[in-house]
Every structure is written in C-alpha cells, then in structure tokens.
Amino acid sequence: MLEQRILANDGVNAFDELFKLIFAKLYDEQSKKQNDELEFQVKIGQNIETTIENLFSKAKTKWNDVFKAKDEIELSHETLIAVVSELQEYKLFETDFEILDAAFEHMISGDSKGEKGQYFTPRPVIDIIVKMMNPQDDEKVLDPSAGSAGFLLHTFQYVLDNEIIEERDRYRYAVNNLFAIDFDPRTVKIAKALMVIAGDGSTNATHVNSLDLRVWDKDNKAKFDNAIASKYPNGGFNIIMTNPPFAGDISSSSGYLGYYDFARDKKQKTKSSEKRDLLFIERDLKLLKSGGRMAIVLPQGRFNNSSDIEIREYIAKECRILGVIGLHGNSFKPYTGTKTSILIVQKWDDELCPRKEDYPIFFATNTKPVKDNSGIYVGRTTKETILKTDLNDIAEAFLEFAKKEELSFSGK
C-alpha cells in the first residue's frame, strides 16, 4: 500500500500527502490533450520535486476549496519517486469508478470510521437504492452525510448507463445536480476527487456539519454561512439518499440541539441530548422539496421499538411511507453487526404526492447477504455481488409497486 510506504519512510500524514499527489495527477491529466505526454512521471535527469510541486501548485489554484495556499508536499525525494512511479501507471480519468472507490475506501480505516458511528455503505446496496429512486436529469440529488459520495457516484453512473444524460453532459450534470455534505474532512477530500473524475463537480462536496443549523440561521451571525446556506437550501433537493451515522448522542452543549423538534420534551424544553440519527431524519426532511423522495438507512429498531412510535408518527405526518427494506445483518460487517433497514419516503405535495389516509407500503427483506460472516463481499465486483444476492429482485419488485401505485417518479 502507498500509505504504508509513506508512513514507513517519512512519518508524515500519509492520507494528506497521497491526496496532494492524486490532485496533482488529476490536474496533469485534465489539462492535457488525449495523446499528450503527461508530466506526472519519473524521468531520467528530471527534478521530480520541481515537476510535482508545479503541478500541485496549479491544482491548489484550480481546486482551492480542497487545499490551502500554504499546503506543500512534504515527502522525501526517495518516497516521492516511489509513489509517483506507482501512480503514473494509471490514468485516473480512465479508471473504473468502482476500482477507485474501493481504493479510497481502504484509505480510511474501519476503526477511525467506527468511532464516529460511520460505516461505508456497501456499494451493492447503494446501487439498488439508486435504481429504486430512479433519478432524472432535472433533479437535484443530495447526501447530507455523504462520506466518499458513493450515492452520488452511483447516481452519476446510473444516469449515464440508462442514457438519461449523454456523455457530453457529464460536466453539466455533475455541477448542477450532485451535492454532498460531510463533517469529516478526509472523506470530503475523497468525495471531491471522485467528483472531479466524474465531471468536475468537486465544489459541490462541502465540509460542514449538516446538523448544525446555526450555519443556516441568518440570525446567528457567529455561525451563519451564506455560501453554504444558498448552495444547500432547505427544501432545495428532489432526492436525498443517505446513510447517516448511527452512534452517539448530540448534547445540548453542542449549541444547536434546540433547533430540532425531536430534541424538545412535551413542555417544549430542549433535552439534554438526543440520538444523532434522529436529528438526521428531521434535518434531511427539511432539506427535501415537497414531492421529493428520500431513501435513508436506519437502525432496525427505529421501525419496531415501542419507544420510537413518535418518530414513526412524525415521518408519517411529513411523508408518504413508500417502502421498508430490511438489510441482512452482515451488510455492515466487519465494522458492525447492527441490523439496518432502508426507509423510502416521499414528502407530501398536492401535485406529486397528494395526502392519503390509507395506502399500501412496500416491504421486503434482504435474505441473501452482500457479505459473508467475516465482512467480505460475496462477489469480486458490485455487479457480481448483486447477482449473488436478492437485491436486484427487491429493486425490481419495488419499481413494479411504484408503477402500480402510479408514484410520480415511476415512469408510468
């Protein structure tokens, strides 16, 4: 692994240094014509430091939302040669998304993600969620707890594969339709890199705590950020697909708990703390347009615990519940064995989703897991894994249900 080589030789932050080189290479590839020789390579008689620093300097200017102007490459001569020699063998813009996604996932250890209750959503699960949501060219898609932007990348691949957009529209679609928020600066860098490769929509991946509503509150002059509030407005998105962190409580000392209905008791006083995933449910619904639809991965208990009845009532008041799909217990192994389900809803709207008192709900259970008991995928690729599970059958059944119910996004 390149990270191990950097750590062994230089003792610097391997993640940061590797990403400096990745963006330098991205700049080199993007700025050259098809058959031009790339500068990002090791040559005899070359001053490798000068070449790579020059590329990185230009990358910093182009993607100034990723790096600070003072950032510099801190690798030794020997390590720089070794890492560039390995990276030069690949053209990032011609490498399969799935390979890059898997490689970047390895760059963030399971332990550091697990401490925050974050786990990379299995890519086969993402794939069928995108299929069920059926995103279209004129719809804005957001993941408010995006991680490495898996939902957005699979959305991008979906609209290309299904000829919803043409190849020439890659840039326009990525810039105008795909949006990501995450509070972990490292995963945001991964998201930005992958979105650059997709269509240079890197500026739509933002490092911010989407739960901290003070950032969106014009009256809170200390925290309000107009650039973020205008780019990610409440009621601004047609589709939200997300897997928010499950673990941990948000305490009143955070300073923003009082913004949430879920965080108030019967006397409307702010509680001392509230579960993180509950706040994400409320936050995500506020970001969703009327008539918009959401797929969210939640702990199974939210659907059947007697203590969570108020949560279910809140969701039913705000949305039509379209479906609940139970995922196999192996889905998030080896990081956690927490049983999870996918909740699919559509926000009430007079035209796109008129209110009903009684309506059918789609239920399904994923019995053929994407991973074995050790947390290893059952197939070598996302497509191969899906073929070995019942996920695609579930997705197809949901789409048939959507057509039968004449849901607005069903392509009826």
mmCIF file of C-alpha atoms in Angstrom, residues 1-14 17-18 21 40 42 48-49 52 73-87:
data_model
loop_
_atom_site.group_PDB
_atom_site.id
_atom_site.type_symbol
_atom_site.label_atom_id
_atom_site.label_comp_id
_atom_site.label_asym_id
_atom_site.label_seq_id
_atom_site.Cartn_x
_atom_site.Cartn_y
_atom_site.Cartn_z
ATOM 1 C CA MET A 1 0.000 0.000 0.000
ATOM 2 C CA LEU A 2 1.171 3.509 -0.855
ATOM 3 C CA GLU A 3 0.062 4.784 2.559
ATOM 4 C CA GLN A 4 2.275 2.277 4.335
ATOM 5 C CA ARG A 5 5.255 3.248 2.210
ATOM 6 C CA ILE A 6 4.771 6.919 3.060
ATOM 7 C CA LEU A 7 4.398 6.209 6.766
ATOM 8 C CA ALA A 8 7.379 3.865 6.858
ATOM 9 C CA ASN A 9 9.726 6.282 5.116
ATOM 10 C CA ASP A 10 8.602 9.776 6.073
ATOM 11 C CA GLY A 11 6.314 9.584 9.107
ATOM 12 C CA VAL A 12 4.026 12.336 7.772
ATOM 13 C CA ASN A 13 0.238 12.157 7.382
ATOM 14 C CA ALA A 14 0.013 9.549 4.657
ATOM 15 C CA GLU A 17 0.320 13.526 1.247
ATOM 16 C CA LEU A 18 -1.223 10.931 -1.031
ATOM 17 C CA LEU A 21 -0.250 13.761 -5.337
ATOM 18 C CA PHE A 40 3.352 13.300 -13.717
ATOM 19 C CA VAL A 42 9.564 9.823 -13.186
ATOM 20 C CA ILE A 48 10.977 15.349 -9.654
ATOM 21 C CA GLU A 49 10.327 17.770 -6.784
ATOM 22 C CA ILE A 52 5.348 17.636 -8.963
ATOM 23 C CA ILE A 73 4.222 18.297 -0.486
ATOM 24 C CA GLU A 74 6.248 17.008 2.448
ATOM 25 C CA LEU A 75 7.649 13.747 1.082
ATOM 26 C CA SER A 76 11.314 12.888 0.867
ATOM 27 C CA HIS A 77 12.970 12.522 -2.531
ATOM 28 C CA GLU A 78 13.018 8.724 -2.307
ATOM 29 C CA THR A 79 9.381 8.406 -1.227
ATOM 30 C CA LEU A 80 8.205 10.879 -3.867
ATOM 31 C CA ILE A 81 9.884 8.850 -6.606
ATOM 32 C CA ALA A 82 8.433 5.607 -5.268
ATOM 33 C CA VAL A 83 4.859 6.893 -5.009
ATOM 34 C CA VAL A 84 4.885 8.783 -8.333
ATOM 35 C CA SER A 85 6.304 5.669 -10.030
ATOM 36 C CA GLU A 86 3.304 3.673 -8.871
ATOM 37 C CA LEU A 87 0.654 6.306 -9.562
#
